[in-house]
CSV table of C-alpha atoms in Angstrom, one decimal:
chain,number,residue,atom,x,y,z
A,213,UNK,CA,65.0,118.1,208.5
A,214,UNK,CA,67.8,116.1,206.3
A,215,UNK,CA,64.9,113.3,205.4
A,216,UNK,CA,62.9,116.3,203.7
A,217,UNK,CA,66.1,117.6,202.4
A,218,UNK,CA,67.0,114.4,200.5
A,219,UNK,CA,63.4,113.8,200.2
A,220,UNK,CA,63.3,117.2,197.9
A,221,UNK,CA,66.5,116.4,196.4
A,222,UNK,CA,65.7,113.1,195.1
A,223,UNK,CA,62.5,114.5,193.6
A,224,UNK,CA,64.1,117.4,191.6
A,225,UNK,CA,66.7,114.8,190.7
A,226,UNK,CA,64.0,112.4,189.1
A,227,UNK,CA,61.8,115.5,187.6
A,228,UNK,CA,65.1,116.6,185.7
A,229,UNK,CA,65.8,112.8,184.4
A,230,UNK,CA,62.6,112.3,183.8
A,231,UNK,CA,62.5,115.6,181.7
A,232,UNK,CA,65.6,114.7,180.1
A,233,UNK,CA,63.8,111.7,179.0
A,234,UNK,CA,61.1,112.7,177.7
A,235,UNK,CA,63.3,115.3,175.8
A,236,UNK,CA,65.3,112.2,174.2
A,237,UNK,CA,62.3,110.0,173.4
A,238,UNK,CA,60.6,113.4,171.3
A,239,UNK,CA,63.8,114.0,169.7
A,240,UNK,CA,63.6,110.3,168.3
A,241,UNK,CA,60.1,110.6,167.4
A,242,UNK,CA,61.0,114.0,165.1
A,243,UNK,CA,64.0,112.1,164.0
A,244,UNK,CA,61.9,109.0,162.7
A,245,UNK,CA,59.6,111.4,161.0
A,246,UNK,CA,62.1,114.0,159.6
A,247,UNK,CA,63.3,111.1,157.1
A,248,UNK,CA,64.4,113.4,154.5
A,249,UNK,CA,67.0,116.0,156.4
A,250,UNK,CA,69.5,114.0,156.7
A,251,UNK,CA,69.3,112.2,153.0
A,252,UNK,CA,70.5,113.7,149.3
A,253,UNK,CA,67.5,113.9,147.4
A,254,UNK,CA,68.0,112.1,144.2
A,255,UNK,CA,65.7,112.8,140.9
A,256,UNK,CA,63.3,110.6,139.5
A,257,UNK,CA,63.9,110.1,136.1
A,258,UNK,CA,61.8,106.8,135.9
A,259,UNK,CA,58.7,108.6,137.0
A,260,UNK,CA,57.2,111.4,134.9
A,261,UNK,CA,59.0,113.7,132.5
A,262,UNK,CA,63.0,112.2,131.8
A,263,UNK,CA,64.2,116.0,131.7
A,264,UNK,CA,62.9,117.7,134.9
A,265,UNK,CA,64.8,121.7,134.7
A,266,UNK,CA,62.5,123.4,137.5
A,267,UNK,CA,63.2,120.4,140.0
A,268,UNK,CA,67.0,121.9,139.6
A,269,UNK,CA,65.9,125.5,141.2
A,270,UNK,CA,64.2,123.6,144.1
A,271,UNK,CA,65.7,123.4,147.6
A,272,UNK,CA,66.8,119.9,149.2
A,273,UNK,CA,63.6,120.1,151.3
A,274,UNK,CA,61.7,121.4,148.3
A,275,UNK,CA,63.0,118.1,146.2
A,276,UNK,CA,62.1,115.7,148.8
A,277,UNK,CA,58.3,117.5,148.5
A,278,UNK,CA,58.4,117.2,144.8
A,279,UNK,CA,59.6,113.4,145.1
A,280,UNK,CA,57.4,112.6,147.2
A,281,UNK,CA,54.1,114.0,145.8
A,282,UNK,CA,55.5,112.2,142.1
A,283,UNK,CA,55.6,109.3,142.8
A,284,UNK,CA,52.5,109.3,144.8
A,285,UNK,CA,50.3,111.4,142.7
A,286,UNK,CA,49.2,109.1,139.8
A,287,UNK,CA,47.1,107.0,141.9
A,288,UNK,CA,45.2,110.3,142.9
A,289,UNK,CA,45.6,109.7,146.4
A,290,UNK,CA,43.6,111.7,149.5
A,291,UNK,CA,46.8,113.4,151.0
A,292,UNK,CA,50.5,112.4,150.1
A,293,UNK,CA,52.8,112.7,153.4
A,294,UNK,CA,56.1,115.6,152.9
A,295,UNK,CA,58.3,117.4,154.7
A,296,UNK,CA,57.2,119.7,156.9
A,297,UNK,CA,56.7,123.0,154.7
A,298,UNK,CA,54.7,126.0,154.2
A,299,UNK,CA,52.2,126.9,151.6
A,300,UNK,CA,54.7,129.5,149.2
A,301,UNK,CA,57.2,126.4,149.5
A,302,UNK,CA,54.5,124.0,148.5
A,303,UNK,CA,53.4,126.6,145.6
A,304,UNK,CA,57.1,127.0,144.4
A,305,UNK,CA,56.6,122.7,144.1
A,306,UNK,CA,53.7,122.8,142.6
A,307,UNK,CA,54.2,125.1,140.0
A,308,UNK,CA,58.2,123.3,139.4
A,309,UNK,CA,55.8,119.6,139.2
A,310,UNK,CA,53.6,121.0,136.1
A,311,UNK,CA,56.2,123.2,134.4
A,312,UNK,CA,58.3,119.7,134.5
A,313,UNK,CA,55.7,116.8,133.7
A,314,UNK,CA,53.0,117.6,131.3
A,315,UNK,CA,51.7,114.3,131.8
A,316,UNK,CA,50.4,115.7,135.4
A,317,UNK,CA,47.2,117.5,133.4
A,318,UNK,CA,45.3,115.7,135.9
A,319,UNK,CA,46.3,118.2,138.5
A,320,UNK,CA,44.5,121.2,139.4
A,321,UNK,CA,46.0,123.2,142.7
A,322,UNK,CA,46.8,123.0,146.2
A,323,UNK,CA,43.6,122.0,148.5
A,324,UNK,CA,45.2,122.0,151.8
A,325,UNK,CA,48.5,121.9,153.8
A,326,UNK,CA,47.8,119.4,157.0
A,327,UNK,CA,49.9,118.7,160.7
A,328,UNK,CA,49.0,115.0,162.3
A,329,UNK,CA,51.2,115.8,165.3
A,330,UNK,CA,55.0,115.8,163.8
A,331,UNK,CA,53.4,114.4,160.1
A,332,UNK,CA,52.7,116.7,157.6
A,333,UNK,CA,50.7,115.8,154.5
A,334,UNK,CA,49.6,117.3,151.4
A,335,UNK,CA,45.9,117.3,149.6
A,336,UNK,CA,45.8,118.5,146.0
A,337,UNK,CA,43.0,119.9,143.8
A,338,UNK,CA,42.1,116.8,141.0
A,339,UNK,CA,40.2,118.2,137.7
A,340,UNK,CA,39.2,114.9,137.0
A,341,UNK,CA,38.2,111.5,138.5
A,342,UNK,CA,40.1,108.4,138.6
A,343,UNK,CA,37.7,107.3,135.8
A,344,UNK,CA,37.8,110.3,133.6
A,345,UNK,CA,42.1,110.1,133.6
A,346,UNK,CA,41.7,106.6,132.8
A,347,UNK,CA,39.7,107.9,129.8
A,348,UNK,CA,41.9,110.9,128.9
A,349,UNK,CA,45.2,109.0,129.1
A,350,UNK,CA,43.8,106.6,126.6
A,351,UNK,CA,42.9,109.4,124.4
A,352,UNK,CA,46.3,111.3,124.9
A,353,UNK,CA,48.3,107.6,123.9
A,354,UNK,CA,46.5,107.2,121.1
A,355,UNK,CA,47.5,111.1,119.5
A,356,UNK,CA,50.9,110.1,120.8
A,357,UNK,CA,50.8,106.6,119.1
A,358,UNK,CA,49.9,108.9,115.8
A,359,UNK,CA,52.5,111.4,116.4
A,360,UNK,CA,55.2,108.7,116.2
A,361,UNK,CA,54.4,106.2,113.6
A,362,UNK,CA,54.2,109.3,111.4
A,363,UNK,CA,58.1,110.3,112.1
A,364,UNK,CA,59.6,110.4,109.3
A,365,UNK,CA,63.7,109.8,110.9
A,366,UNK,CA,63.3,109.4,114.0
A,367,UNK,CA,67.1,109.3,114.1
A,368,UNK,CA,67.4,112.9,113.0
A,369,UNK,CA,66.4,115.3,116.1
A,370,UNK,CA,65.9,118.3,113.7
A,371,UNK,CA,63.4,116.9,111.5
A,372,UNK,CA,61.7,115.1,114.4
A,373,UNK,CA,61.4,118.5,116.3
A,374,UNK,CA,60.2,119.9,113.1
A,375,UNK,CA,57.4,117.3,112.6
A,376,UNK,CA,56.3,117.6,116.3
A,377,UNK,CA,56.3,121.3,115.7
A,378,UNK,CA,54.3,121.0,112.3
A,379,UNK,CA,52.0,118.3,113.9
A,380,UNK,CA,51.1,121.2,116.7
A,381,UNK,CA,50.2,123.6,114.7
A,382,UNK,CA,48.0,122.2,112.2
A,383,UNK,CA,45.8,120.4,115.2
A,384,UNK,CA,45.4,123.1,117.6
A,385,UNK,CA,43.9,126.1,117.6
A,386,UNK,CA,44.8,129.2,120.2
A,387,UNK,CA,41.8,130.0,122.5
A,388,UNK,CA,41.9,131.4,126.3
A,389,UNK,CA,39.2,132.1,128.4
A,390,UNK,CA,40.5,133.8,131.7
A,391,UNK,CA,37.1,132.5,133.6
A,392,UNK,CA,38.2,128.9,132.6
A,393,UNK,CA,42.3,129.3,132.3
A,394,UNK,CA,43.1,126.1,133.1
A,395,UNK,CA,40.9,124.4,130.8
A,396,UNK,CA,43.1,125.5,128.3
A,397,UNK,CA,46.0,125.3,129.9
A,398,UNK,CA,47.5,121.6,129.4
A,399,UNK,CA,48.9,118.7,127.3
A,400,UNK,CA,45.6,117.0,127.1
A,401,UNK,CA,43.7,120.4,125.4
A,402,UNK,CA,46.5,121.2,123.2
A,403,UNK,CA,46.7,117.5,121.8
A,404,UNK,CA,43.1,115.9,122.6
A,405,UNK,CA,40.6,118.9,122.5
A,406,UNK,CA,42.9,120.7,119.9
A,407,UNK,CA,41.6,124.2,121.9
A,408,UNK,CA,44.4,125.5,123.9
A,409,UNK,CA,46.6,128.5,125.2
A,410,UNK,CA,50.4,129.3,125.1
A,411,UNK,CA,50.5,127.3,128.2
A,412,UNK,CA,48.7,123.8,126.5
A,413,UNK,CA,51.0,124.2,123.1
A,414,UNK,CA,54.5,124.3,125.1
A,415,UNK,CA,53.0,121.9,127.4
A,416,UNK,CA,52.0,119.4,124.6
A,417,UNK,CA,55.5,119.8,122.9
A,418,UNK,CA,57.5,119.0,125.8
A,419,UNK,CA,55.2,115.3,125.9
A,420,UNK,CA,56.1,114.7,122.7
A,421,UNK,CA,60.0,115.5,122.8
A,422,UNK,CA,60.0,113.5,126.0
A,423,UNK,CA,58.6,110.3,123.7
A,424,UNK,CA,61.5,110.6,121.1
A,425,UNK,CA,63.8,111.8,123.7
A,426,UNK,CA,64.8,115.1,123.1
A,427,UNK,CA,65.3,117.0,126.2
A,428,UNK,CA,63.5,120.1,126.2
A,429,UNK,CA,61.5,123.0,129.1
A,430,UNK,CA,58.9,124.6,129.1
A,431,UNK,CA,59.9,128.3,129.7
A,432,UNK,CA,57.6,130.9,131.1
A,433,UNK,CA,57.6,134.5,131.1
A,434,UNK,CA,56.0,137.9,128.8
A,435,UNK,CA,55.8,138.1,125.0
A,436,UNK,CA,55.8,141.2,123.6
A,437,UNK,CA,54.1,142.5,120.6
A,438,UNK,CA,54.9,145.5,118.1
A,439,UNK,CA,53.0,147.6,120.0
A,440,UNK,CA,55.3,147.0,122.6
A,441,UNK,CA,52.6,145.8,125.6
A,442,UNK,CA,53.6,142.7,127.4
A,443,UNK,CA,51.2,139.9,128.4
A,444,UNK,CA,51.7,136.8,130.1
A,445,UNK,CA,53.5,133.7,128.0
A,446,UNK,CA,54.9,130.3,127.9
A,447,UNK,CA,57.1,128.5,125.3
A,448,UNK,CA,60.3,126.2,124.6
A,449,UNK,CA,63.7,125.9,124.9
A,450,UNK,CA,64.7,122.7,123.3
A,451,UNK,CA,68.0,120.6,122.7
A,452,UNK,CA,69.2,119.9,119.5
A,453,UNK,CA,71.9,118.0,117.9
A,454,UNK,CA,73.8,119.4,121.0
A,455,UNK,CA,72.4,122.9,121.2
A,456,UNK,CA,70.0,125.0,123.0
A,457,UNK,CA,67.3,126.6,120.8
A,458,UNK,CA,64.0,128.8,122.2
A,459,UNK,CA,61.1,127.0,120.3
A,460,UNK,CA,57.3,128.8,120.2
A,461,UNK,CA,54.8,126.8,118.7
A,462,UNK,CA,52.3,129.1,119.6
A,463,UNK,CA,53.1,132.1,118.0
A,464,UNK,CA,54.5,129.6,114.5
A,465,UNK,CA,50.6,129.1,114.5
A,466,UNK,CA,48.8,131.1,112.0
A,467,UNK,CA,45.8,133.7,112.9
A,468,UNK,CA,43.1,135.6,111.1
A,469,UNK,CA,43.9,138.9,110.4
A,470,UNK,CA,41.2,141.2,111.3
A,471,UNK,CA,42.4,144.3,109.7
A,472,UNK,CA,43.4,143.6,106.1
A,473,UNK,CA,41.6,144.8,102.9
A,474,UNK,CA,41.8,141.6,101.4
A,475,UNK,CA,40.8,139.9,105.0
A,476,UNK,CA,39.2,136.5,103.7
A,477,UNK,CA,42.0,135.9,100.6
A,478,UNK,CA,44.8,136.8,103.6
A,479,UNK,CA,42.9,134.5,106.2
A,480,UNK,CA,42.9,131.3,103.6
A,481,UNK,CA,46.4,132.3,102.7
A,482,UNK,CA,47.9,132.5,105.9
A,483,UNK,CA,46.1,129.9,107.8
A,484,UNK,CA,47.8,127.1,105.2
A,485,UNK,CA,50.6,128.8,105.5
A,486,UNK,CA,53.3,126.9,107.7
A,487,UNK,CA,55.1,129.8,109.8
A,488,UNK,CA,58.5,129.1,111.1
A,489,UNK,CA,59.1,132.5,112.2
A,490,UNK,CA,60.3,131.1,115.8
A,491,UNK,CA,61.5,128.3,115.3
A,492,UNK,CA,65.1,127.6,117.0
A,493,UNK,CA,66.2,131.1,117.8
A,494,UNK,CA,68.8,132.4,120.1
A,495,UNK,CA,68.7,134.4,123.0
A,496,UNK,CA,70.3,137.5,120.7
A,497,UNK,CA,66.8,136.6,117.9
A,498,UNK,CA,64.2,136.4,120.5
A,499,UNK,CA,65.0,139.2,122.9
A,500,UNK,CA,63.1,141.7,121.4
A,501,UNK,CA,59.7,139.8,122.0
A,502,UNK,CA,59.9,137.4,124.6
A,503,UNK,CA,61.4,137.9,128.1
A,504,UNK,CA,61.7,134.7,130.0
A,505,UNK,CA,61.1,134.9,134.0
A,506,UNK,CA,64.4,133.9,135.9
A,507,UNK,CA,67.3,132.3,134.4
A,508,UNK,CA,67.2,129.6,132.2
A,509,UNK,CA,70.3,127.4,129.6
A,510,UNK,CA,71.5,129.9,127.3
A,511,UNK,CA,71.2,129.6,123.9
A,512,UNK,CA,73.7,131.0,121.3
A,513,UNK,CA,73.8,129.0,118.6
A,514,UNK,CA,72.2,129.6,115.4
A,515,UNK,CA,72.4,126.9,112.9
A,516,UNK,CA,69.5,125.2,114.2
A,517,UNK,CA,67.0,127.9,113.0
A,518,UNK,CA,64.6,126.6,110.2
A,519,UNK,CA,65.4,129.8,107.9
A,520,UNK,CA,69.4,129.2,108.3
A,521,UNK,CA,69.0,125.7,107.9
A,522,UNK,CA,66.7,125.4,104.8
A,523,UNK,CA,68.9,127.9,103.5
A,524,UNK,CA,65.6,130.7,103.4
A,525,UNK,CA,67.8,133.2,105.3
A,526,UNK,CA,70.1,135.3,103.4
A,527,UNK,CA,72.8,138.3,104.4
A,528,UNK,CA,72.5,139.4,101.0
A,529,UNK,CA,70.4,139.6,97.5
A,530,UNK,CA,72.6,138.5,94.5
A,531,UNK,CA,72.5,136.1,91.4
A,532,UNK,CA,73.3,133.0,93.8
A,533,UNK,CA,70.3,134.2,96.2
A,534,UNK,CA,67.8,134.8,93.5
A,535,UNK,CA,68.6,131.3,92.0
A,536,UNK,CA,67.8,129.5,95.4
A,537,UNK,CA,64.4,131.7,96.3
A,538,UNK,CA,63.4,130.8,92.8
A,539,UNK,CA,64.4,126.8,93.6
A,540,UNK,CA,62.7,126.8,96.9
A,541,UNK,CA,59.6,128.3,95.0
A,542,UNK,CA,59.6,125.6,92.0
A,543,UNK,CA,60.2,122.7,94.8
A,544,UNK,CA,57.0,123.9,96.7
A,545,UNK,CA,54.3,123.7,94.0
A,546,UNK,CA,54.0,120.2,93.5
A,547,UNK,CA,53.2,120.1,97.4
A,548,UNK,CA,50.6,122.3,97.1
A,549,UNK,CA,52.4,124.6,99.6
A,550,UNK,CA,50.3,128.4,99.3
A,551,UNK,CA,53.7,130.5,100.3
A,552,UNK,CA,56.9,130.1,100.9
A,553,UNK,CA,58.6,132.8,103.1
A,554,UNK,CA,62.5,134.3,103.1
A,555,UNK,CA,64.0,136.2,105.7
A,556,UNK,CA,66.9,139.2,105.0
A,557,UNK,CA,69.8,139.4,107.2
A,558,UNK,CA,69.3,143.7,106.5
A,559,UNK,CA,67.8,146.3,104.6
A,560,UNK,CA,69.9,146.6,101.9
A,561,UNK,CA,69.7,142.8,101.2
A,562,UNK,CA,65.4,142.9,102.0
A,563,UNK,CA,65.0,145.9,99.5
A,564,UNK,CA,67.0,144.6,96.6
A,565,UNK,CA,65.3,141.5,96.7
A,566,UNK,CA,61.7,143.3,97.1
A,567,UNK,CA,62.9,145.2,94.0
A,568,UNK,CA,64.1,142.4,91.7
A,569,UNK,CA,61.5,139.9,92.7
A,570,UNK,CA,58.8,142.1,92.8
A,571,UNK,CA,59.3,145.7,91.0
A,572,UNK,CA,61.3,144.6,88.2
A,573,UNK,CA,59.0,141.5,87.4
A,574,UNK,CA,61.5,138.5,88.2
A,575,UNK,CA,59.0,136.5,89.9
A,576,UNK,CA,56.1,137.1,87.2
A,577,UNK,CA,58.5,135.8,84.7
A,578,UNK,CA,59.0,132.4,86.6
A,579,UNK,CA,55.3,131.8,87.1
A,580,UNK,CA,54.9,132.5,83.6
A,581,UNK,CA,57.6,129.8,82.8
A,582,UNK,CA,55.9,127.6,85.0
A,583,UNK,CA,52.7,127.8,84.0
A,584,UNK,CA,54.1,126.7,80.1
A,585,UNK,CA,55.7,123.9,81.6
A,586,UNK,CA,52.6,122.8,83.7
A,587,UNK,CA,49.7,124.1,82.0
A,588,UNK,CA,48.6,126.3,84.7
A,589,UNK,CA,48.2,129.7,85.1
A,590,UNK,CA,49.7,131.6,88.4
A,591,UNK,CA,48.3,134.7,89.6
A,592,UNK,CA,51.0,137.3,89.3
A,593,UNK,CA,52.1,140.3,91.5
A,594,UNK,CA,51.4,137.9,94.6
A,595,UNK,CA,54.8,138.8,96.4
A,596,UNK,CA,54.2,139.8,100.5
A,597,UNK,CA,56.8,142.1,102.3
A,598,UNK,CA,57.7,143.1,105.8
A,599,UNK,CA,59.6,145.8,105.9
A,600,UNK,CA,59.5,145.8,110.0
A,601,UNK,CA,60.6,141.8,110.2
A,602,UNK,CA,62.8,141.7,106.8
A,603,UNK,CA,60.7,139.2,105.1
A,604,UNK,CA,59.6,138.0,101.6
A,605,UNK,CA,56.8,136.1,101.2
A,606,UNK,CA,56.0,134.2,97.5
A,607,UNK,CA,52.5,133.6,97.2
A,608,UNK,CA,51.4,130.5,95.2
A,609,UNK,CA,47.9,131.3,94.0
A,610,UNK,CA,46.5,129.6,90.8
A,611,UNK,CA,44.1,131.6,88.5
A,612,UNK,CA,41.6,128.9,87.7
């Protein structure tokens, strides 16, 4: 009776120890495996984009993820081991990856979210081979090569982000085609194929201010246009000369007008003509038409705006205003330039100068002066206005 007694008890004691042991050896299995719980993550500023804003907004685990998967990714690996996650954490660090590092345009989507026992791994969605992103990086350097030897101060962040800008615009055109969205959705179509959407221009900017080192985001939410419906949109905020600034390269980009009387003259017109309509705004200038999704750096300043800086925005029309818009317009034409636009603090400023330049024949008597001096003839009455943004456009049109 007591030998099956101690018989049972020594049995129960060595299932419990054993238990316990097992329990221990699982727990430092996990442990070896959970290598990023109990470490800081630390961003990589060696490895893809210097300035990395959406990897702030991440969760420690959700860093580790994003770490991981950077500096793994540019060898196009099968599966990249993570932390354990699921698939909305993975899609939060995928979208945070792209939104941060242009140069990932290789990158396509999310295949598949895998468990090896207490390993977890990643596959991702390539769009090209390892081949074809030897080929396209080549091609991408190269634009990039040309972009910087043709800085003109490199020194000067304002002028560089205006050249970038500039460069942007005159080499890409705006196309998107929903079937095929992320065709033109990237660095490489906005600077390589020169075909691109909002997504490709912001995308293509942020590569480029990451080369001279100016730190910039790319900042995604709705744009809204006069007719007040909202669509889907992506632009800049950038950092300049110590100040935040919201930068759209797409919309600065010219369009055909469809609707004008005079649609071919307006097309040739406007499609030389540089816009710099938002370029550098502030929160307060840009509220009305684009609405970013979450929070982003605010930005307040205003001095950074190409109108207030080239001294092209004015509070209002007098002598002293009229002498500069007259300057501006005598310093374009041996550039070639087709307009040169002003912008009017208000009204009353916008419709005195409307009036003096235009009504009362100011600007026809400079072109006539000019064209003594030169020995060309201008076309007169070419002065555009808009009474709903509080602009003044000079047209530079020669009567040949």
């Amino acid at each position: 009776m007591f030998r099956k007694f101690w018989s049972l008890l020594l049995s129960l004691f060595l299932t419990v120890s054993i238990s316990f042991a097992v329990i221990s050896v699982a727990r430092i299995v996990i442990n070896s495996f959970d290598k990023w719980s109990d470490t800081e993550p630390v961003e990589l500023t060696e490895i893809g984009s210097p300035y990395k804003f959406d990897y702030d907004g991440l969760t420690s685990i959700q860093k580790h993820t994003y770490n991981e998967i950077l500096k793994n990714i540019y060898s196009m690996p099968e599966k990249i081991e993570i932390p354990e996650t699921d698939r909305d954490g993975l899609e939060e660090v995928f979208n945070a990856l792209l939104a941060d590092n242009p140069d990932l345009y290789f990158l396509k989507g999310i295949q598949s979210i895998e468990n090896y026992g207490f390993r977890t791994f990643c596959r991702m969605k390539y769009s090209m081979t390892k081949e074809e992103y030897r080929e396209a990086q080549a091609k991408i350097d190269e634009v990039c090569r040309k972009v910087m030897s043709g800085l003109t101060d490199p020194d000067n962040q304002w002028q560089t982000e205006l050249e970038i800008h500039d460069y942007i615009v005159e080499n890409c055109e705006y196309e998107f085609v929903k079937e095929e969205g992320y065709k033109y959705s990237t660095a490489y179509s906005a600077l390589v194929t020169g075909v691109t959407a909002c997504e490709g221009y912001s995308k293509a900017a942020k590569m480029l201010f990451d080369l001279v080192g100016i730190e910039s985001m790319t900042v995604g939410g709705e744009s809204v246009d006069s007719s007040g419906e909202t669509v889907g949109h992506m632009w800049n905020i950038v950092k300049i000369d110590g100040e935040y600034y919201h930068l759209d390269c797409t919309w600065d980009d010219p369009v055909p007008s469809e609707d004008s009387s005079d649609v071919e003259l307006m097309n040739e017109l406007l499609l030389n003509m540089k816009s710099y309509d938002f370029f550098n705004l502030s929160d307060e200038m840009i509220k009305e038409t684009h609405v970013p999704d979450g929070e982003y750096v605010e930005c307040t300043a205003t001095q950074g705006n190409y109108y207030i800086k080239t001294e092209k925005y004015y509070d209002l029309y007098n002598g002293e205003t009229e002498e500069k818009i007259l300057r501006h317009v005598s310093d374009a034409l041996p550039d070639g330039e087709g307009c040169v636009m002003f912008v009017f603090g208000n009204k009353e400023a916008y419709e005195k100068a409307v009036m003096e330049l235009g009504t009362k024949g100011t600007l026809n008597r400079f072109f006539e002066r000019k064209g003594k001096e030169t020995g060309k003839k201008f076309v007169k009455n070419n002065l555009w206005h808009n009474p709903e943004e509080l602009t003044v456009t000079v047209v530079i049109e020669y009567n040949f």
